[in-house]
Short mmCIF file of C-alpha atoms in Angstrom, two decimals:
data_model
loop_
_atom_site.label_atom_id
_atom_site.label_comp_id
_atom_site.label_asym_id
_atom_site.label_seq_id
_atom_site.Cartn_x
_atom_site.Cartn_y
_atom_site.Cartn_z
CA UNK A 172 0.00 0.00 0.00
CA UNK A 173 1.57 3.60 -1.04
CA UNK A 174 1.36 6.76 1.45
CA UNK A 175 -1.02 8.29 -0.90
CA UNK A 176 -3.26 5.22 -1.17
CA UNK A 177 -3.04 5.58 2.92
CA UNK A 178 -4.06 9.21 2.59
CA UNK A 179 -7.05 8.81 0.77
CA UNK A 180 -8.03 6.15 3.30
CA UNK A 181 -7.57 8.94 6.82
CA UNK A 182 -9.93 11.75 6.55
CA UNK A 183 -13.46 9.67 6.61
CA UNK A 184 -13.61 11.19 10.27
CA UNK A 185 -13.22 14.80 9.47
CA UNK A 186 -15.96 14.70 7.56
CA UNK A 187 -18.20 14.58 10.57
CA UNK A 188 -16.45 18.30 11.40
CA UNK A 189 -16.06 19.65 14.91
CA UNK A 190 -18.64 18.11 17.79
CA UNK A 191 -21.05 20.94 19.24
CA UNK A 192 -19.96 21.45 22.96
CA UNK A 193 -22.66 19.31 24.80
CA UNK A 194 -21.55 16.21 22.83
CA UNK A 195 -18.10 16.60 23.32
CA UNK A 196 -18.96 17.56 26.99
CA UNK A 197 -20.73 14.06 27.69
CA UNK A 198 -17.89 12.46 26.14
CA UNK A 199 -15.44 14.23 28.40
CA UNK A 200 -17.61 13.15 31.17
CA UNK A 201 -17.47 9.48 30.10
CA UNK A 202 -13.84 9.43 29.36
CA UNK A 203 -12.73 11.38 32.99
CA UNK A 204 -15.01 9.11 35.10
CA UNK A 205 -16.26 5.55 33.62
CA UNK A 206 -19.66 4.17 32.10
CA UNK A 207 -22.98 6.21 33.48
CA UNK A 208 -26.27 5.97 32.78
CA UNK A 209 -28.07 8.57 30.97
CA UNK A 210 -29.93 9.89 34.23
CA UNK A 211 -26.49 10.49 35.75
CA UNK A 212 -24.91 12.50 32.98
CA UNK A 213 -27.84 14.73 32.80
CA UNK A 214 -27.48 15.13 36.53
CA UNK A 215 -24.05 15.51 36.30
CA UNK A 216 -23.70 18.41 33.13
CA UNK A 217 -27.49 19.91 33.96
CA UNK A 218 -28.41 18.59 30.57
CA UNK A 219 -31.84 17.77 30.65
CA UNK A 220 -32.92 13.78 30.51
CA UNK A 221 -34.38 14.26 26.82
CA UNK A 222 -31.62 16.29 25.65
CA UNK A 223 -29.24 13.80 27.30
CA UNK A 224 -30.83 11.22 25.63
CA UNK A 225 -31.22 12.36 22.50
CA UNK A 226 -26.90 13.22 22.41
CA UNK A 227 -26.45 9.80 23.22
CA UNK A 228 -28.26 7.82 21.09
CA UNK A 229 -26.66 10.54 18.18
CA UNK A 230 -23.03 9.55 19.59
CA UNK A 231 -23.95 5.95 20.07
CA UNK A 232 -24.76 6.02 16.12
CA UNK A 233 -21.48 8.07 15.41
CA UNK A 234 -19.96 4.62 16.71
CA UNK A 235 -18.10 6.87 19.55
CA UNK A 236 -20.39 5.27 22.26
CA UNK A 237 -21.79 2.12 23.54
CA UNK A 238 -24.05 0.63 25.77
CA UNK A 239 -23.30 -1.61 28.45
CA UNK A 240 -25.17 -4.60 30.59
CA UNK A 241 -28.47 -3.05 32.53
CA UNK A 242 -27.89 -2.46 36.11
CA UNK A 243 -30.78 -3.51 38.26
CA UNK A 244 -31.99 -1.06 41.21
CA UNK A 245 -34.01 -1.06 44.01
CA UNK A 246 -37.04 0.62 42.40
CA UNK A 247 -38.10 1.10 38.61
CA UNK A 248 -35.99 -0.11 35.14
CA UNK A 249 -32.87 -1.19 35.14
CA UNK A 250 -30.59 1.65 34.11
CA UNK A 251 -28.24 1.22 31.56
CA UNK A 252 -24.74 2.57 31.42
CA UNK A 253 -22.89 4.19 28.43
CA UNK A 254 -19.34 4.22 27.92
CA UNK A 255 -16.75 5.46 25.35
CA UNK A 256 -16.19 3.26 22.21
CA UNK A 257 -12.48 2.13 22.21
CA UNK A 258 -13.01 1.78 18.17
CA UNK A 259 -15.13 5.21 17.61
CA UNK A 260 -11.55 7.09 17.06
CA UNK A 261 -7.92 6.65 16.28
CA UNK A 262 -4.87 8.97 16.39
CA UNK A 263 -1.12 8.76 16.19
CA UNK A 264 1.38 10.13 18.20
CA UNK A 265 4.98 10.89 17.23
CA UNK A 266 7.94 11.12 20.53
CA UNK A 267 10.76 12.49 19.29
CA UNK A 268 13.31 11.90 22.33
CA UNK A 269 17.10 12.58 22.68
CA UNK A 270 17.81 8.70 22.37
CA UNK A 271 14.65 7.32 20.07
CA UNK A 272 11.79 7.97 18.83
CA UNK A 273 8.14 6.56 18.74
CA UNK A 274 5.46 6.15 16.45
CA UNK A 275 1.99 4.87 18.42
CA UNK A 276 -1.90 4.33 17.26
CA UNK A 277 -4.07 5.18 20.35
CA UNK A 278 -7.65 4.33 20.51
CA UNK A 279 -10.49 6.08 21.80
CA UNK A 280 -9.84 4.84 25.38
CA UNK A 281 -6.18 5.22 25.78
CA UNK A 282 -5.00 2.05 24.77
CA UNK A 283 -2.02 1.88 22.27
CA UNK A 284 -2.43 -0.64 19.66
CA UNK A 285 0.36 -0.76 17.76
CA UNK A 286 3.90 0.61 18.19
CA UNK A 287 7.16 1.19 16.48
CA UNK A 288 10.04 2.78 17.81
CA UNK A 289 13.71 4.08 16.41
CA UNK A 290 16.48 4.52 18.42
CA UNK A 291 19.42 6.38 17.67
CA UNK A 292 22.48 8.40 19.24
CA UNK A 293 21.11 12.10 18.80
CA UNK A 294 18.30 12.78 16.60
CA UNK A 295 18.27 14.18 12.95
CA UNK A 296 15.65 15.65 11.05
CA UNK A 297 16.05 13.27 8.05
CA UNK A 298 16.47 10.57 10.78
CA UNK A 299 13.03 11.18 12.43
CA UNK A 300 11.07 12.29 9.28
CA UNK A 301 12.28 8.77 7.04
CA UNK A 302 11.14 6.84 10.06
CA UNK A 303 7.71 9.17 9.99
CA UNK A 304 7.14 8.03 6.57
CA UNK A 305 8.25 4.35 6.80
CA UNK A 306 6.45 4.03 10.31
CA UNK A 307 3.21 5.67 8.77
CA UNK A 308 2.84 3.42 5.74
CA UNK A 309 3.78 0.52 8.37
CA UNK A 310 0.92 1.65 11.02
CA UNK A 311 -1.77 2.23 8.42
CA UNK A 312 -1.42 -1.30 6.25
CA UNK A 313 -1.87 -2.80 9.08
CA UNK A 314 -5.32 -1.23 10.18
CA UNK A 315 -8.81 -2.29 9.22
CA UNK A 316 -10.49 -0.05 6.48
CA UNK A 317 -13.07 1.00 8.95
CA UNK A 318 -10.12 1.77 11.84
CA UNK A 319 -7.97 3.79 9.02
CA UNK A 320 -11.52 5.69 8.09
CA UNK A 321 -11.59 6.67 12.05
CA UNK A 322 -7.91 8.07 11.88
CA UNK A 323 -8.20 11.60 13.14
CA UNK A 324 -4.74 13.36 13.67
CA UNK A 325 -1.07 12.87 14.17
CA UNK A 326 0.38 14.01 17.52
CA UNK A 327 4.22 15.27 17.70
CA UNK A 328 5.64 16.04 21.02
CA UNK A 329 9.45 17.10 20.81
CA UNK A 330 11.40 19.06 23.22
CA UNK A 331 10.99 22.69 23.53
CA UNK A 332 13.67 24.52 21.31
CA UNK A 333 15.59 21.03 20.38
CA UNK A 334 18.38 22.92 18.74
CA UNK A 335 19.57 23.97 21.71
CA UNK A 336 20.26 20.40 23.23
CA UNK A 337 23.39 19.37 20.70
CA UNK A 338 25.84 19.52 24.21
CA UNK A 339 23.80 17.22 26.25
CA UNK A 340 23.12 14.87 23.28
CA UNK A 341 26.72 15.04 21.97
CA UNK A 342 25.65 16.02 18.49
CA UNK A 343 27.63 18.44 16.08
CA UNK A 344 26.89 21.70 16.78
CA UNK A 345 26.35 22.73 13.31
CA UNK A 346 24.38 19.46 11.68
CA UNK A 347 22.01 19.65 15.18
CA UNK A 348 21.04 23.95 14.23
CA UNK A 349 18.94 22.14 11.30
CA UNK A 350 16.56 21.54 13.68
CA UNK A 351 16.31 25.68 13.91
CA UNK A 352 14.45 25.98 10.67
CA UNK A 353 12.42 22.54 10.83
CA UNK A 354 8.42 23.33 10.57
CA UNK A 355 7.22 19.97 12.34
CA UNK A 356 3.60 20.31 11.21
CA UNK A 357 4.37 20.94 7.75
CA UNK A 358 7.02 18.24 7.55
CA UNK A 359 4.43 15.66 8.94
CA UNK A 360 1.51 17.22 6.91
CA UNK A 361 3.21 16.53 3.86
CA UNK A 362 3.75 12.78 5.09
CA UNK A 363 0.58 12.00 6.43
CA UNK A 364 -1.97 14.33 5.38
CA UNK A 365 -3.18 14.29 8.60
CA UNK A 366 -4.10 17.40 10.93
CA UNK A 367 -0.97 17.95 13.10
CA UNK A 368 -1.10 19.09 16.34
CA UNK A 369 2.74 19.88 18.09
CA UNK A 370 2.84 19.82 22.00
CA UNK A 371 6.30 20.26 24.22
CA UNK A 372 7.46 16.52 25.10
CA UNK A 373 7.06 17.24 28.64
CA UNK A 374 3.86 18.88 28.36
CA UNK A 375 2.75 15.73 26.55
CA UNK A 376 4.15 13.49 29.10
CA UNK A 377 1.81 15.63 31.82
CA UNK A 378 -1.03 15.25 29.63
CA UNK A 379 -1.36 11.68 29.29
CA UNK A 380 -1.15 11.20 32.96
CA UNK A 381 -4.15 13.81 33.67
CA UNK A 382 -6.22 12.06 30.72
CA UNK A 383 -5.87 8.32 31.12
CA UNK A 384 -3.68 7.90 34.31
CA UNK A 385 -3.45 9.17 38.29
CA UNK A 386 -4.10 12.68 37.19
CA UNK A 387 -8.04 12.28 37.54
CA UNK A 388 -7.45 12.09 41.15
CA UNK A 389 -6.29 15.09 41.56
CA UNK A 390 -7.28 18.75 41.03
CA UNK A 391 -3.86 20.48 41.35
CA UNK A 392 -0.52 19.28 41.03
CA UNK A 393 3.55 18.82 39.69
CA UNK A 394 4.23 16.45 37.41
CA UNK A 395 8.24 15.32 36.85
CA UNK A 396 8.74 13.40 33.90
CA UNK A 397 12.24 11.76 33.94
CA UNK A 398 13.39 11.01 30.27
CA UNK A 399 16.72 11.48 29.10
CA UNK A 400 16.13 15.01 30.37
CA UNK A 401 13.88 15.99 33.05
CA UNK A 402 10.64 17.76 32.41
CA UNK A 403 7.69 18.05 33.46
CA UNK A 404 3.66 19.84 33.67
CA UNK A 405 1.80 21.71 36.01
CA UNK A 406 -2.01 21.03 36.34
CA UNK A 407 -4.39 24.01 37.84
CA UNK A 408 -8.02 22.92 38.76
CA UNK A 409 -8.27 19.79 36.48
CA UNK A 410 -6.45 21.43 33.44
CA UNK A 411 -3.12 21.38 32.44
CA UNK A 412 -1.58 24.78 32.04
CA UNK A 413 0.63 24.98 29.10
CA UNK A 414 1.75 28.49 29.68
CA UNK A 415 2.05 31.76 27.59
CA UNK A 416 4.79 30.19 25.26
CA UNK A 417 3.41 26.16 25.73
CA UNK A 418 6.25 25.51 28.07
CA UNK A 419 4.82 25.52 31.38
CA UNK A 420 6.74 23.14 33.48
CA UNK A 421 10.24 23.49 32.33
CA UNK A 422 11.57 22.40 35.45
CA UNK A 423 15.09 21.26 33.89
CA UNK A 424 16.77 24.67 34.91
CA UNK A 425 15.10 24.69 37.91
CA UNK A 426 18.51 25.79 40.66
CA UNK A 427 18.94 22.73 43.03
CA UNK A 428 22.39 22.04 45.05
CA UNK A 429 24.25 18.74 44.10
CA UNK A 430 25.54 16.68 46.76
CA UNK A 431 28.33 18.77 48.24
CA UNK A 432 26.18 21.86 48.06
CA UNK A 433 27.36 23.97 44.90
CA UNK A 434 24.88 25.22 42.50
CA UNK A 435 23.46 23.11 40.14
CA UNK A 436 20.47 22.30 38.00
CA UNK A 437 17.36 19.94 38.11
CA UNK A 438 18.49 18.57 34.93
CA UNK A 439 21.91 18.30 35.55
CA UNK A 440 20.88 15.74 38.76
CA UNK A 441 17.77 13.95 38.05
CA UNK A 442 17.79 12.98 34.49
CA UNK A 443 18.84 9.55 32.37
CA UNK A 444 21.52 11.22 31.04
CA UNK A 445 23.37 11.53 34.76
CA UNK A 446 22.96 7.81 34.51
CA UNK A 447 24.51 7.42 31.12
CA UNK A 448 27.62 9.66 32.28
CA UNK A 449 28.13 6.98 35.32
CA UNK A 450 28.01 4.39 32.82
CA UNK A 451 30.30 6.26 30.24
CA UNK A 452 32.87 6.84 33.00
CA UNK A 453 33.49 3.21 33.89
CA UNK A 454 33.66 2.45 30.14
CA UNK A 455 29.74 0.71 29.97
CA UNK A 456 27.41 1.42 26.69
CA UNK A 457 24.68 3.99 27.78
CA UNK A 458 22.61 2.52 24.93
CA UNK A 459 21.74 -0.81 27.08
CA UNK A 460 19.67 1.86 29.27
CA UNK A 461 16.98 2.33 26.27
CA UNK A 462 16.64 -0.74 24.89
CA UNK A 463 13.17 -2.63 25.05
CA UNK A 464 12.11 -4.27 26.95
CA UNK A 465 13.92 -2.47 29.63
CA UNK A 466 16.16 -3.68 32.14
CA UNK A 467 18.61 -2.28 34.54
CA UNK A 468 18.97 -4.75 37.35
CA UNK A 469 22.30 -5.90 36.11
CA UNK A 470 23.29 -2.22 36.63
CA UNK A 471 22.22 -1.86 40.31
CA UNK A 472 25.57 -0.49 41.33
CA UNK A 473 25.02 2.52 38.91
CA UNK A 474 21.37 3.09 39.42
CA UNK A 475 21.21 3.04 43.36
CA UNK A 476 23.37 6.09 43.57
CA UNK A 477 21.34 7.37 40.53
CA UNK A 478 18.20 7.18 42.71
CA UNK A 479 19.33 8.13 45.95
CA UNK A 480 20.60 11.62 43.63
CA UNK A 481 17.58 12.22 41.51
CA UNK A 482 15.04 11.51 44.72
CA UNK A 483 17.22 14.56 46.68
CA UNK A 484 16.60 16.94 43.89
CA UNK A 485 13.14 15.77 43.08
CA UNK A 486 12.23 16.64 46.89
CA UNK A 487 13.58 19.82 46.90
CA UNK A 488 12.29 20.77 43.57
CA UNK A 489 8.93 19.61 45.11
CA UNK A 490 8.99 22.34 48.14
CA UNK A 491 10.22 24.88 45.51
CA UNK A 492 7.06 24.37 43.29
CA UNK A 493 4.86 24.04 46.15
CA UNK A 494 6.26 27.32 47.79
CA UNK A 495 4.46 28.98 44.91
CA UNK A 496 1.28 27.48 44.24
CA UNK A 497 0.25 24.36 47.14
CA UNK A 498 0.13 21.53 44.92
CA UNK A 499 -1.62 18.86 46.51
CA UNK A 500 0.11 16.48 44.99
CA UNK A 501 3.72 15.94 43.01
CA UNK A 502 3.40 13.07 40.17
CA UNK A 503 6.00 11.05 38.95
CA UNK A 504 6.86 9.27 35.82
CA UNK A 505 9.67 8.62 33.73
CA UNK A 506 11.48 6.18 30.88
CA UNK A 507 12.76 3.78 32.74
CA UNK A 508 11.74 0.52 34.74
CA UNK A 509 8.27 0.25 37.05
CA UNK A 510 10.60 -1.35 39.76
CA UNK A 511 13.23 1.76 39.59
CA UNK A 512 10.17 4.47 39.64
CA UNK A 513 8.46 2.97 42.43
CA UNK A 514 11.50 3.19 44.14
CA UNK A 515 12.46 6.29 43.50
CA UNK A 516 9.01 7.37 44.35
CA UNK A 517 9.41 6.41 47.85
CA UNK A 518 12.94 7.41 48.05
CA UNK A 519 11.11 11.15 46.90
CA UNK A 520 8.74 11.10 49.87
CA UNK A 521 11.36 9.99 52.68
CA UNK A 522 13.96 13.02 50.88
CA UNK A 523 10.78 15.23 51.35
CA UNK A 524 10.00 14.47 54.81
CA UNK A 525 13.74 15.87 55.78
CA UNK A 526 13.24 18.88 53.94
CA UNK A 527 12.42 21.96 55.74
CA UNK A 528 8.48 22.71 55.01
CA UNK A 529 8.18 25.73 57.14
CA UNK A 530 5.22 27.41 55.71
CA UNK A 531 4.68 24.60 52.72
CA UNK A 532 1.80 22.17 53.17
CA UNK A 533 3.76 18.70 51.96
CA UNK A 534 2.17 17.54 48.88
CA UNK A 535 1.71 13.53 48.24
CA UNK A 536 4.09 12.16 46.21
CA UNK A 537 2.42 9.63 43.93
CA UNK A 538 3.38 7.42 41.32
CA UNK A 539 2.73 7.89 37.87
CA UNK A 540 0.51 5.44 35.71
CA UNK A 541 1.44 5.80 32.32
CA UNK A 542 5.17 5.41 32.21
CA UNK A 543 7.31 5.35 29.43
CA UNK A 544 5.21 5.92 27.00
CA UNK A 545 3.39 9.18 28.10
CA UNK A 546 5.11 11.26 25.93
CA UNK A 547 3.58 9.26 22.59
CA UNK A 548 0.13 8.81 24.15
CA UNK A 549 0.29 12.39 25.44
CA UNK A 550 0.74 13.64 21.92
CA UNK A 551 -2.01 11.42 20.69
CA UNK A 552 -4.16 12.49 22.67
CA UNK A 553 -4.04 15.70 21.42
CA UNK A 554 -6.19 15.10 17.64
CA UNK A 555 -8.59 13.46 20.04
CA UNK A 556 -8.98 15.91 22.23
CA UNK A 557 -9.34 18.44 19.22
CA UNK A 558 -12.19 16.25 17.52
CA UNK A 559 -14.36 15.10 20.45
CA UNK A 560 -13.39 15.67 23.93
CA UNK A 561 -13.52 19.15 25.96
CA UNK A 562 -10.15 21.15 25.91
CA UNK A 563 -9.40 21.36 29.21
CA UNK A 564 -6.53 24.08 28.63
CA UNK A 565 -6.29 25.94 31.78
CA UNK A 566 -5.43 28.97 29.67
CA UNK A 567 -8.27 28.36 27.58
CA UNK A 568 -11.05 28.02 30.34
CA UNK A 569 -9.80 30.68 32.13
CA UNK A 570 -10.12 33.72 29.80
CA UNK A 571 -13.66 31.95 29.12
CA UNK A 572 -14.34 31.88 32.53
CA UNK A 573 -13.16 35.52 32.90
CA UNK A 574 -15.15 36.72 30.15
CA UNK A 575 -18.54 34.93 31.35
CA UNK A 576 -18.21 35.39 35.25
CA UNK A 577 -19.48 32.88 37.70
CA UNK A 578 -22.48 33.09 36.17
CA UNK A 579 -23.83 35.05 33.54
CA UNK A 580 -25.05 34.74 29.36
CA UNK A 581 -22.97 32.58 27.78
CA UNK A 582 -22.36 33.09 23.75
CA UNK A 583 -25.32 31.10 23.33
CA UNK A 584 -28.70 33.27 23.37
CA UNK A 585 -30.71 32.29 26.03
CA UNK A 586 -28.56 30.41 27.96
CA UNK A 587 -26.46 30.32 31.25
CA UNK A 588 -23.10 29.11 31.45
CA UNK A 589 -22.95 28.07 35.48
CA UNK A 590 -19.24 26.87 36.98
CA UNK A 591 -18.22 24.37 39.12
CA UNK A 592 -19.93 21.19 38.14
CA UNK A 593 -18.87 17.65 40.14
CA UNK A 594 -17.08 16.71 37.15
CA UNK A 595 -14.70 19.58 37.07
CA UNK A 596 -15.76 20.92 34.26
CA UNK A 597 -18.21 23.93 32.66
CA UNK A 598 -21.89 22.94 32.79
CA UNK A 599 -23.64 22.31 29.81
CA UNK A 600 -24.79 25.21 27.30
#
């Protein structure tokens, strides 16, 4: 099958356009909390029962909802729940990291489906764009005619300014600049023609784990993502804040003190690549550190010391971002093994407890869900999020929230726009 056979077979679901608000705000319901019934959705967005009922059955049609098994109650019919359609929707994400990159399909739910990945020493644009095009082809052959009709977007999530990394990647200083005039969205347009939607790495990362992991538990918080870099998000009342310039949550430059106390940086501490340099310096291949599936417990004598570093500066970044806005919680994820992030998560909360939290309230320091692959899924998620699902920008809700007040006439004639609903969301319109 050729790309533009592929392309002719991805934009059967843009042809359904953008979803009116209360239909992508049942869906956002559905995805953020589980199958409800109909009664419970209305209750839930002040949608009334018929209008409820009518979205659904319209949604269930669309194929972007289903109906599950009648639950039986004390009094009256059985109600019956409705949850999101794993099949109604498709996207692709693109990672581009410092050591590989990923190309992902992601469902309606969250689920990847299929996967490649490319690894490599420092990326290149001719690098990451040939494995675009090969890995697209790849991806789409493989899909059903009705799953490649329900392809919506392509994702890319890349690290903020990547030209400026060549140092910390070892890359020549000159070839790595191309990245200076690269236009991602065009450069994938013209392989996919697909709608592209760019999002920092980190950002992405943050993203995925307040869509499908431990972030819908929580209403404010930090999340560290620990990739070859560190990074990270901030989320602010159920929304992730992206920032003025998208890069909200650039906590690599964040000043922490190494081990003997000089000034230093978040990155320069709790990041992969500190690991890599401990392996470089006894002579060891940093390369064995990203390979799939992953495996460091032949390396304990490197990574112990790793952890016992990065969980120091995590816990002092921690009180620093909670000293100016009181997270309730600190989130976190990274590439590397479940077994070395859980313990690194507890090592985190023991650092913290030593800390001095004079006038801090101590967040919870959680682990995240997602893992590795947050930064792909995060940047899938975004062409879903476009097509069906509520953006739930902070930055976005807030100058809407501004504009309307608490409560007063929405855009819509004749209608209120009332805040503060159980779901976390704006009420329906």
């Amino acid at each position: 099958m050729t790309v533009d056979h592929v392309r002719s077979l991805s934009s059967g679901i843009n042809q359904t356009g953008v979803r009116a608000y209360n239909e992508r705000l049942l869906l956002s319901v559905l995805q953020r909390n589980g199958a409800l019934p109909g009664g419970e959705l209305a209750r839930r967005t002040g949608l009334s029962p018929q209008t409820t009922s009518v979205i659904l059955r319209k949604l269930e049609q669309d194929g972007l909802l289903h109906k599950g098994v009648p639950v039986k109650g004390k009094v009256g019919k059985p109600s019956v729940p409705f949850d999101i359609e794993a099949d109604g929707l498709f996207s692709m994400g693109l990672k581009i990291g410092r050591r590989s990159a990923d190309l992902l399909v992601l469902d309606l739910k969250g689920e990847v489906r299929m996967q490649l990945r490319e690894t490599y020493d420092y990326p290149m644009p001719d690098t990451v764009f040939g494995f675009l095009e090969r890995g697209y082809e790849d991806l789409m052959s493989a899909l059903s005619i009705d799953m490649r009709s329900r392809m919506c977007g392509l994702g890319i999530a890349a690290p903020f300014e990547l030209w400026n990394w060549h140092e910390l990647v070892g890359a020549p200083p000159a070839e790595f600049a191309a990245w200076r005039d690269i236009d991602f969205s065009a450069e994938a347009a013209r392989i996919t023609d697909l709608p592209v939607h760019q999002v920092n790495d980190a950002t992405a990362a943050c993203r995925a784990e307040h869509v499908f992991g431990m972030g819908r538990e929580y209403r404010d918080y930090v999340y560290f993502f620990i990739g070859a870099f560190i990074g990270g998000g901030i989320v602010l009342d159920h929304a992730v804040f992206e920032g003025n310039q998208k890069n909200a949550g650039a906590f690599g430059p964040l000043p922490v003190p190494d081990v003997q106390g000089k000034p230093a940086q978040l990155i320069d501490l709790a990041s992969i690549r500190a690991l890599e340099v401990r392996l470089e310096a006894d002579g060891l291949d940093p390369r064995q550190l990203w390979q799939t599936p992953q495996d460091w417990s032949h390396l304990e004598a490197y990574v112990q010391p790793w952890l016992e570093q990065t969980a120091d500066a995590l816990a002092i970044a921690s009180v620093a971002s909670c000293a100016v806005i009181d997270f309730e919680a600190v989130v976190i994820d990274g590439a590397m093994p479940a077994t070395c992030r859980a313990r690194l998560v507890e090592m985190t909360r023991t650092r913290l407890s030593d800390q001095d939290l004079r006038g801090v309230i101590a967040p919870e320091i959680i682990e995240g869900r997602v893992g590795n692959n947050a930064r792909g899924i995060g940047a899938a998620a975004g062409p879903i999020i476009s097509q069906v699902l509520l953006n739930r920008s902070a930055a976005l809700l807030g100058a809407l929230l501004h504009k309307l007040g608490s409560e007063r006439t929405s855009p819509f004639p004749g209608r209120t726009y009332p805040t503060g609903s159980v779901t976390g969301m704006p009420r329906a319109v």
